[in-house]
Coordinates of C-alpha atoms and ligand atoms in Angstrom, one line a residue:
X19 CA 11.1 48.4 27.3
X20 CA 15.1 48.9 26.6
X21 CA 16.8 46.9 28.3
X22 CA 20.6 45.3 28.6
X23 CA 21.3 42.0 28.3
X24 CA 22.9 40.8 31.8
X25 CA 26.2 39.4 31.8
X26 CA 27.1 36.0 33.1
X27 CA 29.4 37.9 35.2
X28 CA 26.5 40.0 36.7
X29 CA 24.4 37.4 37.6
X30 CA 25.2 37.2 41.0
X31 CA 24.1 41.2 41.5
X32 CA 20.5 39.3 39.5
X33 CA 19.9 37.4 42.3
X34 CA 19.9 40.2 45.1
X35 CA 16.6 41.6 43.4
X36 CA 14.8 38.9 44.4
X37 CA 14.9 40.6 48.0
X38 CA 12.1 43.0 46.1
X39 CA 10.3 39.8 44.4
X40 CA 9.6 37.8 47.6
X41 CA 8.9 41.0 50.0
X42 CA 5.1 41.6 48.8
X43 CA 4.8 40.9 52.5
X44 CA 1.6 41.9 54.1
X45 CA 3.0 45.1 55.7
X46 CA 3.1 46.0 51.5
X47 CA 6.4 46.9 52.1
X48 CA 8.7 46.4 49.0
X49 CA 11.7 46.5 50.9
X50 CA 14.9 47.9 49.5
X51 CA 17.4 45.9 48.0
X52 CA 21.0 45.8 47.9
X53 CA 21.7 46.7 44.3
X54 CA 18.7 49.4 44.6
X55 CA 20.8 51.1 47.4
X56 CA 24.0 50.8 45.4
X57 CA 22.6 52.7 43.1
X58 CA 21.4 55.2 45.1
X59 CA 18.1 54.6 45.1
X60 CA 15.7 55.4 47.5
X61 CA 14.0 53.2 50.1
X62 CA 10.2 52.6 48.9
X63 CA 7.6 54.1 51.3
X64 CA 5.1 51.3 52.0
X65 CA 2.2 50.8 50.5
X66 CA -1.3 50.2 52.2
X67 CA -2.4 46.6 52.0
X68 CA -5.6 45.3 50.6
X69 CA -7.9 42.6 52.3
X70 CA -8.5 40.0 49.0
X71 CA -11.5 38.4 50.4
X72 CA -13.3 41.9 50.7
X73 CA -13.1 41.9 47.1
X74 CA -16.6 39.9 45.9
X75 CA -15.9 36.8 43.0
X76 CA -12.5 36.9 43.1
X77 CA -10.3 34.3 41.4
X78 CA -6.9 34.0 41.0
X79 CA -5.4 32.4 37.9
X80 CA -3.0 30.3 38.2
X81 CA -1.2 27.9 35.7
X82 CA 2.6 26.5 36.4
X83 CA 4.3 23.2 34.9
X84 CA 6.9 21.0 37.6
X85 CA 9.4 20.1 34.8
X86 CA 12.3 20.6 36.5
X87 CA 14.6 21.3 33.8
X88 CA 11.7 24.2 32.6
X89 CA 9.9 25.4 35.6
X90 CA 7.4 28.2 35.9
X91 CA 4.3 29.6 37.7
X92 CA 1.7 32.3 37.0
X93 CA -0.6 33.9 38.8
X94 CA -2.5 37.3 38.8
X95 CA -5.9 38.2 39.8
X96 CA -9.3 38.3 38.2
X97 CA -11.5 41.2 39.9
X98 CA -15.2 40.6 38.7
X99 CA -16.2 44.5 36.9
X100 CA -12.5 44.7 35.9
X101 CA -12.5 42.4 32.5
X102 CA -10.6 44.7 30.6
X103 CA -7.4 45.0 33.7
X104 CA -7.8 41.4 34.0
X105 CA -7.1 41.4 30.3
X106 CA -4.3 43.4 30.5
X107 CA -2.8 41.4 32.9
X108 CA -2.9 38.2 31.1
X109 CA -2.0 39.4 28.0
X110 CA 1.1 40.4 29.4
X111 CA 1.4 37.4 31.3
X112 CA 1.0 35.2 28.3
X113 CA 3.8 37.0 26.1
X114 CA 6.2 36.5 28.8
X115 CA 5.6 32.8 29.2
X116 CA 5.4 32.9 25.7
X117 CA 9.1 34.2 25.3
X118 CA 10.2 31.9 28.1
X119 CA 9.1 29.0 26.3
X120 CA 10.7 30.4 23.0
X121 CA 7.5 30.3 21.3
X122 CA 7.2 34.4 21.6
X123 CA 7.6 37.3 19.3
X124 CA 11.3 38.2 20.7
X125 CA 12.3 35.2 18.8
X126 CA 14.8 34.7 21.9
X127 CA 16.4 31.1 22.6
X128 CA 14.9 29.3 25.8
X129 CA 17.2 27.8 28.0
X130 CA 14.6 25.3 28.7
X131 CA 15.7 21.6 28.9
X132 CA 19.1 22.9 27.7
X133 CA 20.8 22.8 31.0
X134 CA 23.6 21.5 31.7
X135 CA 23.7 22.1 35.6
X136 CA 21.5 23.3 37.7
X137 CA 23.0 26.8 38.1
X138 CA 21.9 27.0 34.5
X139 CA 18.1 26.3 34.8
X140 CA 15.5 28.7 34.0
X141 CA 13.1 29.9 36.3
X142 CA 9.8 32.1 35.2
X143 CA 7.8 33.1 38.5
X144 CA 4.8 36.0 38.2
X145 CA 2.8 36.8 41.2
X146 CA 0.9 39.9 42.3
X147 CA 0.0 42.0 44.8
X148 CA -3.1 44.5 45.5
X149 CA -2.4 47.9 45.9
X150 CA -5.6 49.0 46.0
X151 CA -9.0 47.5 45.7
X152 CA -12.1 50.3 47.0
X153 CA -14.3 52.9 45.7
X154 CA -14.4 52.4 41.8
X155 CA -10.2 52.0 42.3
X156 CA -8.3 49.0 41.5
X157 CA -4.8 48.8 41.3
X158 CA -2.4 45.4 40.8
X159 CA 1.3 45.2 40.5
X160 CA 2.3 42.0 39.1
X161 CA 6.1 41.3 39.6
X162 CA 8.0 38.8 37.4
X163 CA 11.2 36.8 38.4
X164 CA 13.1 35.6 35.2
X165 CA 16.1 33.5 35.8
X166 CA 16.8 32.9 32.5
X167 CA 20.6 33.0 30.2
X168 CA 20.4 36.4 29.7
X169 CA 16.9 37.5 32.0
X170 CA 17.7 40.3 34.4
X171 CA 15.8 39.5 37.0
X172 CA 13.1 41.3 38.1
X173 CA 10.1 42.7 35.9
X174 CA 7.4 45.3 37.6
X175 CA 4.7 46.5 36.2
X176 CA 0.9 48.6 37.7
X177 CA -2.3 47.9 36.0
X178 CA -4.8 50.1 36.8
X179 CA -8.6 49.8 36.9
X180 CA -10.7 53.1 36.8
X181 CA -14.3 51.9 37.8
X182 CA -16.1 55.4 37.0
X183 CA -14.9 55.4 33.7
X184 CA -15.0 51.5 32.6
X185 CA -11.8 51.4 31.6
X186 CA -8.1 49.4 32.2
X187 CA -5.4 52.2 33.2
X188 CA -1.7 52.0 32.6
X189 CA 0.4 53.8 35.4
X190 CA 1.1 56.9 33.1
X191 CA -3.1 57.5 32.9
X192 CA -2.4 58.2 37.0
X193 CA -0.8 61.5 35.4
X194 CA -3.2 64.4 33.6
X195 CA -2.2 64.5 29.7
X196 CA -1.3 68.2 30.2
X197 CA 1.3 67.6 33.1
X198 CA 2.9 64.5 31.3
X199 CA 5.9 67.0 30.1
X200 CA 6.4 68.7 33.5
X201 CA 6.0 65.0 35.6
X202 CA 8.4 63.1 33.3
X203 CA 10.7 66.4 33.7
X204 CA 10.6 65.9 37.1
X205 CA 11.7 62.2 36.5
X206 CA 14.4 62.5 34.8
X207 CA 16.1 65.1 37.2
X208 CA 15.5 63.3 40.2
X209 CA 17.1 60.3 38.2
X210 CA 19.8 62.3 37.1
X211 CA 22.1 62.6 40.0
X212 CA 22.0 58.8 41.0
X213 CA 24.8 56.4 40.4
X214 CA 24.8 53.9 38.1
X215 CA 22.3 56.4 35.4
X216 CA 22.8 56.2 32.3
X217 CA 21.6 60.1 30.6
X218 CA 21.4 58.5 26.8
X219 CA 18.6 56.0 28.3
X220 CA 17.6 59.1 30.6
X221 CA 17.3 61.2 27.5
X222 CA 15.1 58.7 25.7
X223 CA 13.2 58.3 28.8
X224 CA 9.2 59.0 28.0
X225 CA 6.3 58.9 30.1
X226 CA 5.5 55.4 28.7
X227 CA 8.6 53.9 30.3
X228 CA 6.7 54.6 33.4
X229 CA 4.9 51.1 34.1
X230 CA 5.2 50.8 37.8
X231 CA 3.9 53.5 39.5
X232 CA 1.9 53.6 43.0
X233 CA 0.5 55.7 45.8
X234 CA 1.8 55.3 49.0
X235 CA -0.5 55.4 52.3
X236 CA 0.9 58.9 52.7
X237 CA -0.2 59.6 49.2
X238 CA 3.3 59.9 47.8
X239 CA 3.1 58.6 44.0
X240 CA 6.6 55.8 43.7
X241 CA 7.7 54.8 40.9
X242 CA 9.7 51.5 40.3
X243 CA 12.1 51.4 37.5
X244 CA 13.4 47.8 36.6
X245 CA 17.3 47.1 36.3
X246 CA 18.6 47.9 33.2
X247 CA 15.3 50.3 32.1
X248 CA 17.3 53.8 32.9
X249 CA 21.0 52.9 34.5
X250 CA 23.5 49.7 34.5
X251 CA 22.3 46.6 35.6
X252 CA 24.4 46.8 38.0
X253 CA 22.9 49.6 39.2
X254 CA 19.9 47.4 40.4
X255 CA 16.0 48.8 40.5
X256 CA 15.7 52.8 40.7
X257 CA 13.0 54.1 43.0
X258 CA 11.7 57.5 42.7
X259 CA 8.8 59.1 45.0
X260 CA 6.9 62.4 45.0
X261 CA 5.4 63.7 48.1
X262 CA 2.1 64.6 48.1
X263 CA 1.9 68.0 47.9
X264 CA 4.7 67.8 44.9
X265 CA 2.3 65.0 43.0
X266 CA -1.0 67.0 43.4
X267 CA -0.9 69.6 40.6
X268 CA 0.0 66.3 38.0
X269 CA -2.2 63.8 38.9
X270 CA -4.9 63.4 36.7
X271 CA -8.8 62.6 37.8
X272 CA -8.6 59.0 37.9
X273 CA -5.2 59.7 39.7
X274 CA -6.8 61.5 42.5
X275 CA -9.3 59.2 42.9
X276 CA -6.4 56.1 43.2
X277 CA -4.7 58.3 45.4
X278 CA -7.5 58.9 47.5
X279 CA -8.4 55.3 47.9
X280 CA -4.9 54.4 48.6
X281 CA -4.5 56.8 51.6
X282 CA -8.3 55.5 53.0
X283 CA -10.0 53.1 51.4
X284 CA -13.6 53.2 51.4
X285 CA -13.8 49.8 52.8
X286 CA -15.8 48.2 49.6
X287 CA -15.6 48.5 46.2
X288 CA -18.1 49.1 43.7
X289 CA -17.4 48.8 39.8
X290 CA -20.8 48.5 39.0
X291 CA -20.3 44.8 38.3
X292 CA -23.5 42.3 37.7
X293 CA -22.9 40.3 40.7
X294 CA -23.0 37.1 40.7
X295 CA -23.4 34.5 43.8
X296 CA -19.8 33.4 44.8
X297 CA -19.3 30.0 44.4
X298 CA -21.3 27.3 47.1
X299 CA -18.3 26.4 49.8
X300 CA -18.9 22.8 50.6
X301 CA -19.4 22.2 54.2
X302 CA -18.5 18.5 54.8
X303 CA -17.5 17.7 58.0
X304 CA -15.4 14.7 59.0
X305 CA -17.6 12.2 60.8
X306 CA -14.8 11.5 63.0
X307 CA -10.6 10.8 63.2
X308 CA -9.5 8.7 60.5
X309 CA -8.7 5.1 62.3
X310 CA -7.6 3.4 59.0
X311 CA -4.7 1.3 59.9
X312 CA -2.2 1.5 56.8
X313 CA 0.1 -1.7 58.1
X314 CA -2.9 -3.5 57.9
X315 CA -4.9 -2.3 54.8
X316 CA -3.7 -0.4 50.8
X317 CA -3.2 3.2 51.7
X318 CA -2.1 5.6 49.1
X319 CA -2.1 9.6 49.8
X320 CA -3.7 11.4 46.8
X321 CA -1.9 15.7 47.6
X322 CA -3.4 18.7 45.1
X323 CA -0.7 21.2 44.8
X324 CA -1.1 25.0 43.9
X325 CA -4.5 25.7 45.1
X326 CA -6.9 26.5 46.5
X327 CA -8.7 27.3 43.3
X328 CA -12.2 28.5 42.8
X329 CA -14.2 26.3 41.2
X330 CA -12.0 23.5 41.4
X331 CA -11.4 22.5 44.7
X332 CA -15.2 22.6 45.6
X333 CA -16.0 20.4 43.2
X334 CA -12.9 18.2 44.1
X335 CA -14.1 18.4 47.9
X336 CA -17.5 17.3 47.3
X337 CA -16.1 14.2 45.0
X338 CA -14.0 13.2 48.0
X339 CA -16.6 13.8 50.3
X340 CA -18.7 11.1 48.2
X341 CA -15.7 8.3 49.0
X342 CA -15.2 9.5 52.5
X343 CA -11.4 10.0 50.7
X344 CA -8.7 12.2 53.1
X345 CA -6.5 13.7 50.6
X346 CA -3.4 16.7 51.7
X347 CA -3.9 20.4 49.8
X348 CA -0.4 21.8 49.1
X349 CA -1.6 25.2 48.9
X350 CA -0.1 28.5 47.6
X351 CA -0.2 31.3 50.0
X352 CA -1.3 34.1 47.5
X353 CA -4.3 32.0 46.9
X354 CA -5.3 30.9 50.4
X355 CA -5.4 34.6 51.5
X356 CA -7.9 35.1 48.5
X357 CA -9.9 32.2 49.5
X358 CA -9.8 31.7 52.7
X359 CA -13.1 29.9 53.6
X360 CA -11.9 27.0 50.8
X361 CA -9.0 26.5 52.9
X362 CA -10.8 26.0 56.6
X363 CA -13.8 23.4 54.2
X364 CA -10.6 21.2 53.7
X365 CA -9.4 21.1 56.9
X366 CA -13.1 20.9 58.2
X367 CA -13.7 18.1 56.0
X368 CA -10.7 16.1 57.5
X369 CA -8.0 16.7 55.0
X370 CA -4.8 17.9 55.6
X371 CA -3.5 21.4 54.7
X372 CA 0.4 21.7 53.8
X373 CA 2.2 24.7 53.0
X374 CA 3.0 24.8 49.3
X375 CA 4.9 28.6 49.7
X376 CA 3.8 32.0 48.9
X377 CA 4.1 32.5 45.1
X378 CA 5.6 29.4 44.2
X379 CA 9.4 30.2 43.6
X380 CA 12.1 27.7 43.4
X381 CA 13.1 27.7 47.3
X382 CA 16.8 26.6 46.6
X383 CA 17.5 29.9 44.3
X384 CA 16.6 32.4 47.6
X385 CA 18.4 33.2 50.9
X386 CA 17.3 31.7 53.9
X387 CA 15.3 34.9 55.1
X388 CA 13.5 34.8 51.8
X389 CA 12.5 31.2 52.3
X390 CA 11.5 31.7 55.7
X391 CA 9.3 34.5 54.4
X392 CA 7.8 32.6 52.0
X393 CA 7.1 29.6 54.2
X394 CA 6.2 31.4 57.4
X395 CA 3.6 33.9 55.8
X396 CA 1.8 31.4 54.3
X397 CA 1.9 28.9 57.5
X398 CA 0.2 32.1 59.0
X399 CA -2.3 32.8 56.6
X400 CA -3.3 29.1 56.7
X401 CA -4.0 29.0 60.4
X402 CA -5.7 31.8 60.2
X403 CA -8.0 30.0 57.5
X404 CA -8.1 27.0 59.6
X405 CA -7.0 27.7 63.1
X406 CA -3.9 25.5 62.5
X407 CA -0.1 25.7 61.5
X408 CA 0.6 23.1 58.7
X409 CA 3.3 20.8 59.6
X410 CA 4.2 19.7 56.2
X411 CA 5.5 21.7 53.6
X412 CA 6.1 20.7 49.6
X413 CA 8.7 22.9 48.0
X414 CA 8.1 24.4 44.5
X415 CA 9.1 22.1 41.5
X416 CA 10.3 19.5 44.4
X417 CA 13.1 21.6 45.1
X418 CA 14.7 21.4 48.4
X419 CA 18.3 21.1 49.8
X420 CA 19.5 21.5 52.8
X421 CA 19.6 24.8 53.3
X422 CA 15.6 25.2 52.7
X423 CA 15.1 22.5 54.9
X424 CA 16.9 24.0 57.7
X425 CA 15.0 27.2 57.5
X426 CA 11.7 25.4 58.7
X427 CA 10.5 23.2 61.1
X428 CA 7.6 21.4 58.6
X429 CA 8.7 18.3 57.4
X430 CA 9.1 18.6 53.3
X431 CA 6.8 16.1 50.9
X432 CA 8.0 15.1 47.6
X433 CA 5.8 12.5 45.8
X434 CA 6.4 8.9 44.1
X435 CA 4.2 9.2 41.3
X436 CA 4.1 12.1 39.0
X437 CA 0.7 12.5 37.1
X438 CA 2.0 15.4 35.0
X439 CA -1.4 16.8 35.2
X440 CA -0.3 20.0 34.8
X441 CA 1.1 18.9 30.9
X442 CA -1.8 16.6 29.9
X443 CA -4.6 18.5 30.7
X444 CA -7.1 15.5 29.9
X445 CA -9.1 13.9 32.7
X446 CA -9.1 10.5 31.1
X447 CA -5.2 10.2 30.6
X448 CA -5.0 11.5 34.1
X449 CA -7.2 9.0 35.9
X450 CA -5.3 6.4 34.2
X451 CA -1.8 7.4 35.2
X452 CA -3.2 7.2 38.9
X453 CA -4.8 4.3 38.3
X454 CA -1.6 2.4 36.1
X455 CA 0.6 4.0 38.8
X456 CA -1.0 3.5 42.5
X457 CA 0.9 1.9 44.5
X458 CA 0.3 0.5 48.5
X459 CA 1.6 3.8 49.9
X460 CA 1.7 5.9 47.1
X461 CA 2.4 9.9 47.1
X462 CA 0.5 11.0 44.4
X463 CA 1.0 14.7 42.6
X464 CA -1.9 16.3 41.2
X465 CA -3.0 20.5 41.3
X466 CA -6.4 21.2 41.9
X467 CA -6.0 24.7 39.9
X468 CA -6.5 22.6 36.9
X469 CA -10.0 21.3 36.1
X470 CA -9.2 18.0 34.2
X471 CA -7.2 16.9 37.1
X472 CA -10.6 17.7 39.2
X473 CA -13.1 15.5 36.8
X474 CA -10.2 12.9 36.7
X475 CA -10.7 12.1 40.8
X476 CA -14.5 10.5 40.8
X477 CA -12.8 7.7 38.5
X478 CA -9.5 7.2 40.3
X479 CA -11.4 6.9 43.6
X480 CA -14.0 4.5 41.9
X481 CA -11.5 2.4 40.9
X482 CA -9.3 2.5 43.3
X483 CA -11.5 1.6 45.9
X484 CA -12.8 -1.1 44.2
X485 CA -8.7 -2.3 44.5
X486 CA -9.3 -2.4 47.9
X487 CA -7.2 1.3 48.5
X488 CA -7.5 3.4 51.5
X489 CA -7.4 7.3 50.6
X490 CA -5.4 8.8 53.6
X491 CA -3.8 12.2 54.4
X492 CA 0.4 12.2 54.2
X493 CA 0.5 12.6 57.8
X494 CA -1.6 10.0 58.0
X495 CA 0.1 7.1 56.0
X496 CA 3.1 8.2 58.0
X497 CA 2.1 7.8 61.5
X498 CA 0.9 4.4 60.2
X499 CA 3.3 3.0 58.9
Ligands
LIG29 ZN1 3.3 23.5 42.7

């Protein structure tokens, strides 16, 4: 993918497209944003949403690391039937963090623990979105936020699953072989006359450059084009649709069918995938309200960050079940709409459920409507989970200032002891931070996404209750102090 590298100068114009990065907002709209309209572009049609719990064995990958001067987070979605799009996705996913780290085949310098100020720090964020998930159709967009030196912003990209014929689709495989010529044809002209084109990148255009392309409900086919792929950066993301009618004479088979189960889903989907028993959701219940008095007895709060994860946080709830430990889930939006049901057994089982954000961005790099959107649509999703709005929220990273703070009414949670879990990914150095670190009221940072961290509880609360330790929620140690 050709891109230019973004001038210092131009990295204010970088940070409007994150109105496009944050906006996977139910309604599936991608919103338009400011440097997309200044360059003419045209205002995304919106896209039908898809219902993740419908879809049978789901999991979401996840990994991230909380170094501040080096902060990332990945996610993207593993649809049981769909190996092959699932290892698209993290193929991709890997080079990029790859390249971020400096380890990757661009051979780019990271800007990674090289900062100077915090203008300067780096920032990798990949989440996803379902565009469609019925029939034998699935289609992901995975959207990419790199604040980096010379990163432009925002990367989009469609990976597409074609059920009948077993096989991983790229957005150009939406088009029939024989109508590549005419389609990209039709591109290129409707490119032409916006501002900010370039016509040497337009000339070298091919239907390969095409990696973000959708259906919307209307069963218009969009396609995204990132900044810098066919115009100035400064000309922002280019948006092209085709109507219908004009689309129908291109689309190939598998196109038809995505298109058709874009416009009305089916309602299930079907990939012919040996199905396998989702995972048991523990059903503890809490015996009763949690009367441990933390100015007379050792309290520490244990929080998991980032979930909720399948396996993990079963197995985690059933360990703290076994201790009658209250711990607090700081968890992701994107994953408590997958998983739903692991969410309401945490609350059910007497822990406390924070808001963690929607996909894990750095909350001090957005606008105060972007915040608010991440906070407020995952407060929803979690009481409808659980049937209650967290009050507590943990930014991304630990980052908050004041104006994050001021866009929500949840109280923010940092920590006082950092396990680093998400670094040493060894269950045996990571009981014994906890257990070298604890302290009588103790915030304790751990992610359940991570399965060490998991096996590394049973020995932290053996321990520590020998010590004499009280395992209580944040709110909790709080109200008890
Ligand atoms: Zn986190």
């Amino acid at each position: 993918m050709r891109k230019f590298t973004l001038l210092p100068s131009l990295l204010l114009l970088g940070s409007l497209s994150l109105t496009t990065a944050c906006s996977t907002s139910s309604s599936g709209s991608t919103g338009s944003n400011t440097a997309a309209a200044r360059g003419g572009a045209s205002s995304p049609a919106p896209v039908s949403t898809v219902d993740p719990t419908k879809i049978k064995g789901l999991a979401i990958v996840n990994d991230s690391s909380n170094d501040r001067s080096c902060p990332w987070a990945t996610s993207y979605p593993a649809v049981p039937g769909a190996e092959a799009m699932t290892a698209a996705m993290k193929k991709d996913v890997d080079n990029y963090l790859a390249n971020y780290l400096g380890k990757g085949s661009s051979g780019q310098p990271t800007s990674c623990g090289g900062a100077t100020d915090a203008s300067q720090v780096p920032e990798l964020n990949i989440s996803f979105a379902f565009l469609v998930a019925s029939g034998d159709v699935v289609g992901v967009r995975l959207l990419t936020q790199d604040h980096t030196g010379t990163g432009d912003g925002l990367t989009t990209k469609t990976y597409w699953y074609d059920g009948a014929a077993h096989a991983s689709r790229t957005a150009p495989g939406l088009i029939a072989d024989d109508s590549r010529i005419t389609f990209l044809t039709a591109v290129k002209k409707e490119l032409k006359q916006r501002q900010g084109v370039d016509p040497t990148m337009l000339d070298q255009l091919t239907s390969a450059d095409v990696d973000d392309a959708s259906f919307t409900s209307d069963g218009a086919l969009k396609l995204s084009f990132d900044r810098g792929t066919v115009g100035v950066p400064a000309g922002g993301r280019y948006t092209v649709a085709f109507s219908k009618a004009t689309v129908a004479p291109w689309l190939s088979a598998f196109g038809k069918r995505a298109q058709r189960q874009t416009m009305s889903p089916s309602g299930t989907l079907g990939l012919g995938a040996v199905s396998t028993p989702a995972p048991a959701v523990p059903t503890e219940t809490a015996s009763s309200t949690d009367t441990t008095n933390c100015a007379k007895v050792k309290c520490i709060a244990l929080t998991f960050d980032d979930g909720p994860a399948v396996t993990y946080t079963g197995t985690l709830l059933k360990y703290l079940a076994q201790y009658n430990a209250r711990v607090t889930f700081f968890t992701v939006g994107q994953n408590v709409a997958a998983h739903p049901e692991l969410v309401r057994a945490e609350a059910k089982a007497g822990h406390q459920v924070g808001n963690h954000s929607w996909s894990h961005p750095d909350l001090t790099r957005l606008t105060t409507a972007q915040v608010k959107e991440q906070l407020e649509r995952t407060s929803a999703a979690i009481k409808a989970a659980t049937g209650n709005a967290p009050t507590l929220f943990r930014p991304p990273y630990g980052a908050v200032n004041a104006q994050v703070k001021s866009a929500t009414t949840m109280s923010p949670v940092l920590w006082t002891v950092d396990t680093e879990d998400w670094k040493y990914r060894d269950a045996v150095k990571v009981a014994q931070t906890v257990i070298a670190k604890a302290a009588r009221n103790g915030v304790v940072l751990m992610h359940d996404i991570h399965p060490t961290s998991v096996a590394a509880v049973p020995e932290i609360l053996k321990t520590l209750t020998a010590r004499g330790y009280h395992f209580v929620t944040v709110s909790h140690l709080r109200a008890t102090l």
